[in-house]
Amino acid sequence: MPSLLVFKQENVYNRDMKEKYDLIIIGAGPAGLSAGLYGARAGLSCAVVEKAAVGGLATTTADIENYPGVKRTDGFSLCYAMMEQCTGAGAETVFSEAVGVDRTDGGFLVRLANGTSPSCKRVIITAGASPKKLNVDGEEKFTGRGVSYCATCDGAFFRGKTVAVIGGGNTAVEDALYLEKLAAKVYLVHRRDALRADRVLDERLKASAVTPIWNSVVHSIDGQDKVAQIALKDVKTEALNTVSVDGIFVAIGQSPNSEIFKDLKTDEYGYILTDEDMRTSVDGILCAGDIRHKSLRQVITACADGAIAASTAARDLL
Ligand code: NAP
């Protein structure tokens, strides 16, 4: 398995940016890498700007079985392949955080945390989404000391231990099934008595050793130096119940990383509104992937959005 360190040694990420591009793509998840691939192949000079690691949230998925043509893979491997294809087509990738986008006469300046502000004619925002927090007592204090938002990143620390996964969607069930292979005991805590997750995952969960705790929410997370227990509240009876755990994996959905794009129209949750060509409410700024208002957030729909956004930019410019 290739590592991000190898990426850096190969100097793929740390190329110096040019001052001008046709297209700057903000975020190197599946949407951004697909936009880079399509933009570069259309003949646009493209840079994909990434603040952290390639792949975004998709890299936190241990098993991907619904990306057509790839029977089974993990998020990191799939995104690594996308990254190689994107840069192989000629898109540049740059590690820095985009902190703002300013309009100029001919297009935009993208302000980066590294102090540079490259210009471009079109921007595609593919900044994705971040895991939501529970906002309960103890969550902040124990983050990194038993509270995690990424089972594939932190699961190995809980080998042979007891953990609870919170949530009832695809992420929570996938996380619980992944952790079941490592931990001695896995609870799945959900606020209702039916999962939101796909049926295939529901069936796998039923066939697993994961213990569901239905109709319950986390009231608080407690311990000394690290997590020792969680207090759960039964949503029907309001009774509090304590469960001893070494770790808690929060998988209750995501919020869009759209704070810096305040001028764009969004829905009530902050997801950016686009038309079917991925145009936002600001002329010249497009948007793709999980940060966009849409009904299905999957790797395949992120890739499709990215391809459409880059093709729209190419149609405008060529
Ligand atoms: P999600 O589908 O939004 O599910 C969030 C879950 O957390 C829901 O079960 C929700 O309960 C629960 N929840 C929300 N807020 C809560 C709170 N404050 N306290 C307790 N529980 C809370 O999020 P996700 O599972 O992260 O998935 C996000 C998107 O990625 C979805 O579109 C999903 O299909 C996609 N995804 C796909 C795959 C795949 O296809 N392999 C894998 C991972 C994610 P309710 O059900 O009661 O609302």
PDB file of N, CA and C in Angstrom, residues 144-206:
ATOM      1  N   GLY A 144      -9.487  12.182  20.860  1.00  0.00           N
ATOM      2  CA  GLY A 144      -8.093  11.730  20.769  1.00  0.00           C
ATOM      3  C   GLY A 144      -7.680  10.892  21.971  1.00  0.00           C
ATOM      4  N   ARG A 145      -8.552  10.822  22.971  1.00  0.00           N
ATOM      5  CA  ARG A 145      -8.275   9.993  24.163  1.00  0.00           C
ATOM      6  C   ARG A 145      -9.449   9.032  24.376  1.00  0.00           C
ATOM      7  N   GLY A 146      -9.922   8.493  23.260  1.00  0.00           N
ATOM      8  CA  GLY A 146     -11.034   7.544  23.340  1.00  0.00           C
ATOM      9  C   GLY A 146     -12.194   7.940  22.445  1.00  0.00           C
ATOM     10  N   VAL A 147     -12.313   9.246  22.154  1.00  0.00           N
ATOM     11  CA  VAL A 147     -13.367   9.683  21.226  1.00  0.00           C
ATOM     12  C   VAL A 147     -12.747   9.871  19.850  1.00  0.00           C
ATOM     13  N   SER A 148     -13.320   9.217  18.847  1.00  0.00           N
ATOM     14  CA  SER A 148     -12.792   9.288  17.482  1.00  0.00           C
ATOM     15  C   SER A 148     -13.929   9.484  16.490  1.00  0.00           C
ATOM     16  N   TYR A 149     -13.565  10.050  15.339  1.00  0.00           N
ATOM     17  CA  TYR A 149     -14.539  10.243  14.259  1.00  0.00           C
ATOM     18  C   TYR A 149     -14.145   9.420  13.044  1.00  0.00           C
ATOM     19  N   CYS A 150     -13.196   8.508  13.209  1.00  0.00           N
ATOM     20  CA  CYS A 150     -12.689   7.731  12.063  1.00  0.00           C
ATOM     21  C   CYS A 150     -12.262   6.335  12.524  1.00  0.00           C
ATOM     22  N   ALA A 151     -13.117   5.350  12.238  1.00  0.00           N
ATOM     23  CA  ALA A 151     -12.824   3.984  12.699  1.00  0.00           C
ATOM     24  C   ALA A 151     -11.604   3.403  11.990  1.00  0.00           C
ATOM     25  N   THR A 152     -11.473   3.671  10.695  1.00  0.00           N
ATOM     26  CA  THR A 152     -10.321   3.077   9.991  1.00  0.00           C
ATOM     27  C   THR A 152      -9.010   3.732  10.419  1.00  0.00           C
ATOM     28  N   CYS A 153      -9.068   4.994  10.860  1.00  0.00           N
ATOM     29  CA  CYS A 153      -7.838   5.658  11.317  1.00  0.00           C
ATOM     30  C   CYS A 153      -7.442   5.162  12.709  1.00  0.00           C
ATOM     31  N   ASP A 154      -8.413   5.036  13.606  1.00  0.00           N
ATOM     32  CA  ASP A 154      -8.094   4.836  15.029  1.00  0.00           C
ATOM     33  C   ASP A 154      -8.476   3.462  15.567  1.00  0.00           C
ATOM     34  N   GLY A 155      -9.141   2.660  14.743  1.00  0.00           N
ATOM     35  CA  GLY A 155      -9.640   1.364  15.224  1.00  0.00           C
ATOM     36  C   GLY A 155      -8.562   0.489  15.841  1.00  0.00           C
ATOM     37  N   ALA A 156      -7.370   0.510  15.277  1.00  0.00           N
ATOM     38  CA  ALA A 156      -6.294  -0.375  15.746  1.00  0.00           C
ATOM     39  C   ALA A 156      -5.909  -0.102  17.202  1.00  0.00           C
ATOM     40  N   PHE A 157      -6.181   1.108  17.696  1.00  0.00           N
ATOM     41  CA  PHE A 157      -5.864   1.416  19.103  1.00  0.00           C
ATOM     42  C   PHE A 157      -6.789   0.671  20.064  1.00  0.00           C
ATOM     43  N   PHE A 158      -7.858   0.089  19.526  1.00  0.00           N
ATOM     44  CA  PHE A 158      -8.867  -0.520  20.398  1.00  0.00           C
ATOM     45  C   PHE A 158      -8.936  -2.036  20.212  1.00  0.00           C
ATOM     46  N   ARG A 159      -7.827  -2.593  19.749  1.00  0.00           N
ATOM     47  CA  ARG A 159      -7.740  -4.046  19.586  1.00  0.00           C
ATOM     48  C   ARG A 159      -7.991  -4.725  20.941  1.00  0.00           C
ATOM     49  N   GLY A 160      -8.942  -5.644  20.953  1.00  0.00           N
ATOM     50  CA  GLY A 160      -9.224  -6.395  22.186  1.00  0.00           C
ATOM     51  C   GLY A 160      -9.992  -5.598  23.235  1.00  0.00           C
ATOM     52  N   LYS A 161     -10.448  -4.388  22.880  1.00  0.00           N
ATOM     53  CA  LYS A 161     -11.141  -3.544  23.872  1.00  0.00           C
ATOM     54  C   LYS A 161     -12.642  -3.445  23.555  1.00  0.00           C
ATOM     55  N   THR A 162     -13.330  -2.632  24.341  1.00  0.00           N
ATOM     56  CA  THR A 162     -14.774  -2.457  24.157  1.00  0.00           C
ATOM     57  C   THR A 162     -15.035  -1.064  23.593  1.00  0.00           C
ATOM     58  N   VAL A 163     -15.798  -1.006  22.516  1.00  0.00           N
ATOM     59  CA  VAL A 163     -16.076   0.303  21.901  1.00  0.00           C
ATOM     60  C   VAL A 163     -17.566   0.443  21.589  1.00  0.00           C
ATOM     61  N   ALA A 164     -17.982   1.698  21.466  1.00  0.00           N
ATOM     62  CA  ALA A 164     -19.357   1.983  21.038  1.00  0.00           C
ATOM     63  C   ALA A 164     -19.295   2.865  19.798  1.00  0.00           C
ATOM     64  N   VAL A 165     -20.099   2.515  18.803  1.00  0.00           N
ATOM     65  CA  VAL A 165     -20.248   3.362  17.610  1.00  0.00           C
ATOM     66  C   VAL A 165     -21.597   4.052  17.742  1.00  0.00           C
ATOM     67  N   ILE A 166     -21.631   5.353  17.459  1.00  0.00           N
ATOM     68  CA  ILE A 166     -22.876   6.110  17.603  1.00  0.00           C
ATOM     69  C   ILE A 166     -23.394   6.483  16.214  1.00  0.00           C
ATOM     70  N   GLY A 167     -24.660   6.143  15.936  1.00  0.00           N
ATOM     71  CA  GLY A 167     -25.271   6.485  14.653  1.00  0.00           C
ATOM     72  C   GLY A 167     -25.961   5.282  14.049  1.00  0.00           C
ATOM     73  N   GLY A 168     -26.804   5.538  13.045  1.00  0.00           N
ATOM     74  CA  GLY A 168     -27.549   4.441  12.426  1.00  0.00           C
ATOM     75  C   GLY A 168     -27.475   4.460  10.912  1.00  0.00           C
ATOM     76  N   GLY A 169     -26.544   5.268  10.358  1.00  0.00           N
ATOM     77  CA  GLY A 169     -26.411   5.359   8.902  1.00  0.00           C
ATOM     78  C   GLY A 169     -25.360   4.393   8.370  1.00  0.00           C
ATOM     79  N   ASN A 170     -25.059   4.521   7.086  1.00  0.00           N
ATOM     80  CA  ASN A 170     -24.062   3.634   6.458  1.00  0.00           C
ATOM     81  C   ASN A 170     -22.708   3.717   7.150  1.00  0.00           C
ATOM     82  N   THR A 171     -22.290   4.933   7.500  1.00  0.00           N
ATOM     83  CA  THR A 171     -20.973   5.083   8.122  1.00  0.00           C
ATOM     84  C   THR A 171     -20.925   4.337   9.451  1.00  0.00           C
ATOM     85  N   ALA A 172     -21.949   4.526  10.273  1.00  0.00           N
ATOM     86  CA  ALA A 172     -21.951   3.888  11.600  1.00  0.00           C
ATOM     87  C   ALA A 172     -21.912   2.365  11.473  1.00  0.00           C
ATOM     88  N   VAL A 173     -22.723   1.825  10.578  1.00  0.00           N
ATOM     89  CA  VAL A 173     -22.776   0.361  10.468  1.00  0.00           C
ATOM     90  C   VAL A 173     -21.465  -0.173   9.880  1.00  0.00           C
ATOM     91  N   GLU A 174     -20.948   0.509   8.864  1.00  0.00           N
ATOM     92  CA  GLU A 174     -19.653   0.068   8.316  1.00  0.00           C
ATOM     93  C   GLU A 174     -18.564   0.138   9.386  1.00  0.00           C
ATOM     94  N   ASP A 175     -18.579   1.216  10.169  1.00  0.00           N
ATOM     95  CA  ASP A 175     -17.578   1.358  11.242  1.00  0.00           C
ATOM     96  C   ASP A 175     -17.718   0.223  12.256  1.00  0.00           C
ATOM     97  N   ALA A 176     -18.957  -0.080  12.634  1.00  0.00           N
ATOM     98  CA  ALA A 176     -19.179  -1.141  13.639  1.00  0.00           C
ATOM     99  C   ALA A 176     -18.682  -2.484  13.103  1.00  0.00           C
ATOM    100  N   LEU A 177     -18.963  -2.757  11.835  1.00  0.00           N
ATOM    101  CA  LEU A 177     -18.528  -4.040  11.258  1.00  0.00           C
ATOM    102  C   LEU A 177     -17.003  -4.092  11.135  1.00  0.00           C
ATOM    103  N   TYR A 178     -16.407  -2.962  10.832  1.00  0.00           N
ATOM    104  CA  TYR A 178     -14.935  -2.898  10.748  1.00  0.00           C
ATOM    105  C   TYR A 178     -14.319  -3.125  12.133  1.00  0.00           C
ATOM    106  N   LEU A 179     -14.886  -2.456  13.134  1.00  0.00           N
ATOM    107  CA  LEU A 179     -14.335  -2.554  14.494  1.00  0.00           C
ATOM    108  C   LEU A 179     -14.552  -3.936  15.095  1.00  0.00           C
ATOM    109  N   GLU A 180     -15.607  -4.612  14.636  1.00  0.00           N
ATOM    110  CA  GLU A 180     -15.884  -5.953  15.158  1.00  0.00           C
ATOM    111  C   GLU A 180     -14.692  -6.893  14.933  1.00  0.00           C
ATOM    112  N   LYS A 181     -13.931  -6.613  13.848  1.00  0.00           N
ATOM    113  CA  LYS A 181     -12.776  -7.486  13.541  1.00  0.00           C
ATOM    114  C   LYS A 181     -11.614  -7.225  14.504  1.00  0.00           C
ATOM    115  N   LEU A 182     -11.637  -6.072  15.180  1.00  0.00           N
ATOM    116  CA  LEU A 182     -10.506  -5.694  16.034  1.00  0.00           C
ATOM    117  C   LEU A 182     -10.843  -5.751  17.524  1.00  0.00           C
ATOM    118  N   ALA A 183     -11.998  -5.219  17.851  1.00  0.00           N
ATOM    119  CA  ALA A 183     -12.332  -5.043  19.276  1.00  0.00           C
ATOM    120  C   ALA A 183     -12.918  -6.328  19.856  1.00  0.00           C
ATOM    121  N   ALA A 184     -12.893  -6.411  21.198  1.00  0.00           N
ATOM    122  CA  ALA A 184     -13.484  -7.580  21.855  1.00  0.00           C
ATOM    123  C   ALA A 184     -15.007  -7.461  21.857  1.00  0.00           C
ATOM    124  N   LYS A 185     -15.500  -6.208  21.959  1.00  0.00           N
ATOM    125  CA  LYS A 185     -16.953  -5.997  22.057  1.00  0.00           C
ATOM    126  C   LYS A 185     -17.307  -4.679  21.377  1.00  0.00           C
ATOM    127  N   VAL A 186     -18.326  -4.717  20.536  1.00  0.00           N
ATOM    128  CA  VAL A 186     -18.744  -3.490  19.842  1.00  0.00           C
ATOM    129  C   VAL A 186     -20.242  -3.262  20.071  1.00  0.00           C
ATOM    130  N   TYR A 187     -20.581  -2.073  20.562  1.00  0.00           N
ATOM    131  CA  TYR A 187     -21.988  -1.654  20.666  1.00  0.00           C
ATOM    132  C   TYR A 187     -22.288  -0.691  19.518  1.00  0.00           C
ATOM    133  N   LEU A 188     -23.500  -0.750  19.023  1.00  0.00           N
ATOM    134  CA  LEU A 188     -23.962   0.275  18.082  1.00  0.00           C
ATOM    135  C   LEU A 188     -25.131   0.987  18.748  1.00  0.00           C
ATOM    136  N   VAL A 189     -24.950   2.273  19.015  1.00  0.00           N
ATOM    137  CA  VAL A 189     -25.977   3.044  19.734  1.00  0.00           C
ATOM    138  C   VAL A 189     -26.722   3.901  18.711  1.00  0.00           C
ATOM    139  N   HIS A 190     -28.030   3.693  18.627  1.00  0.00           N
ATOM    140  CA  HIS A 190     -28.806   4.456  17.644  1.00  0.00           C
ATOM    141  C   HIS A 190     -30.028   5.072  18.322  1.00  0.00           C
ATOM    142  N   ARG A 191     -30.394   6.267  17.868  1.00  0.00           N
ATOM    143  CA  ARG A 191     -31.469   6.991  18.554  1.00  0.00           C
ATOM    144  C   ARG A 191     -32.870   6.486  18.198  1.00  0.00           C
ATOM    145  N   ARG A 192     -32.957   5.622  17.179  1.00  0.00           N
ATOM    146  CA  ARG A 192     -34.262   5.020  16.834  1.00  0.00           C
ATOM    147  C   ARG A 192     -34.140   3.502  16.967  1.00  0.00           C
ATOM    148  N   ASP A 193     -35.185   2.775  16.516  1.00  0.00           N
ATOM    149  CA  ASP A 193     -35.089   1.308  16.584  1.00  0.00           C
ATOM    150  C   ASP A 193     -34.993   0.707  15.179  1.00  0.00           C
ATOM    151  N   ALA A 194     -34.690   1.560  14.191  1.00  0.00           N
ATOM    152  CA  ALA A 194     -34.478   1.065  12.822  1.00  0.00           C
ATOM    153  C   ALA A 194     -33.317   1.850  12.225  1.00  0.00           C
ATOM    154  N   LEU A 195     -32.503   1.142  11.442  1.00  0.00           N
ATOM    155  CA  LEU A 195     -31.325   1.796  10.866  1.00  0.00           C
ATOM    156  C   LEU A 195     -31.704   2.638   9.651  1.00  0.00           C
ATOM    157  N   ARG A 196     -30.909   3.661   9.403  1.00  0.00           N
ATOM    158  CA  ARG A 196     -31.002   4.423   8.160  1.00  0.00           C
ATOM    159  C   ARG A 196     -30.137   3.747   7.077  1.00  0.00           C
ATOM    160  N   ALA A 197     -29.185   2.922   7.506  1.00  0.00           N
ATOM    161  CA  ALA A 197     -28.201   2.316   6.589  1.00  0.00           C
ATOM    162  C   ALA A 197     -28.875   1.440   5.526  1.00  0.00           C
ATOM    163  N   ASP A 198     -28.162   1.205   4.432  1.00  0.00           N
ATOM    164  CA  ASP A 198     -28.660   0.344   3.344  1.00  0.00           C
ATOM    165  C   ASP A 198     -28.992  -1.048   3.886  1.00  0.00           C
ATOM    166  N   ARG A 199     -29.938  -1.717   3.185  1.00  0.00           N
ATOM    167  CA  ARG A 199     -30.405  -3.021   3.682  1.00  0.00           C
ATOM    168  C   ARG A 199     -29.278  -4.045   3.777  1.00  0.00           C
ATOM    169  N   VAL A 200     -28.361  -4.005   2.789  1.00  0.00           N
ATOM    170  CA  VAL A 200     -27.284  -4.997   2.809  1.00  0.00           C
ATOM    171  C   VAL A 200     -26.444  -4.856   4.086  1.00  0.00           C
ATOM    172  N   LEU A 201     -26.274  -3.624   4.533  1.00  0.00           N
ATOM    173  CA  LEU A 201     -25.504  -3.406   5.765  1.00  0.00           C
ATOM    174  C   LEU A 201     -26.320  -3.802   6.992  1.00  0.00           C
ATOM    175  N   ASP A 202     -27.606  -3.499   6.935  1.00  0.00           N
ATOM    176  CA  ASP A 202     -28.522  -3.896   8.011  1.00  0.00           C
ATOM    177  C   ASP A 202     -28.428  -5.413   8.220  1.00  0.00           C
ATOM    178  N   GLU A 203     -28.455  -6.149   7.108  1.00  0.00           N
ATOM    179  CA  GLU A 203     -28.409  -7.623   7.207  1.00  0.00           C
ATOM    180  C   GLU A 203     -27.064  -8.092   7.755  1.00  0.00           C
ATOM    181  N   ARG A 204     -26.004  -7.438   7.305  1.00  0.00           N
ATOM    182  CA  ARG A 204     -24.679  -7.825   7.822  1.00  0.00           C
ATOM    183  C   ARG A 204     -24.570  -7.547   9.321  1.00  0.00           C
ATOM    184  N   LEU A 205     -25.163  -6.455   9.730  1.00  0.00           N
ATOM    185  CA  LEU A 205     -25.099  -6.127  11.159  1.00  0.00           C
ATOM    186  C   LEU A 205     -25.837  -7.189  11.980  1.00  0.00           C
ATOM    187  N   LYS A 206     -27.013  -7.592  11.462  1.00  0.00           N
ATOM    188  CA  LYS A 206     -27.799  -8.609  12.195  1.00  0.00           C
ATOM    189  C   LYS A 206     -27.021  -9.914  12.314  1.00  0.00           C
TER     190      LYS A 206
END
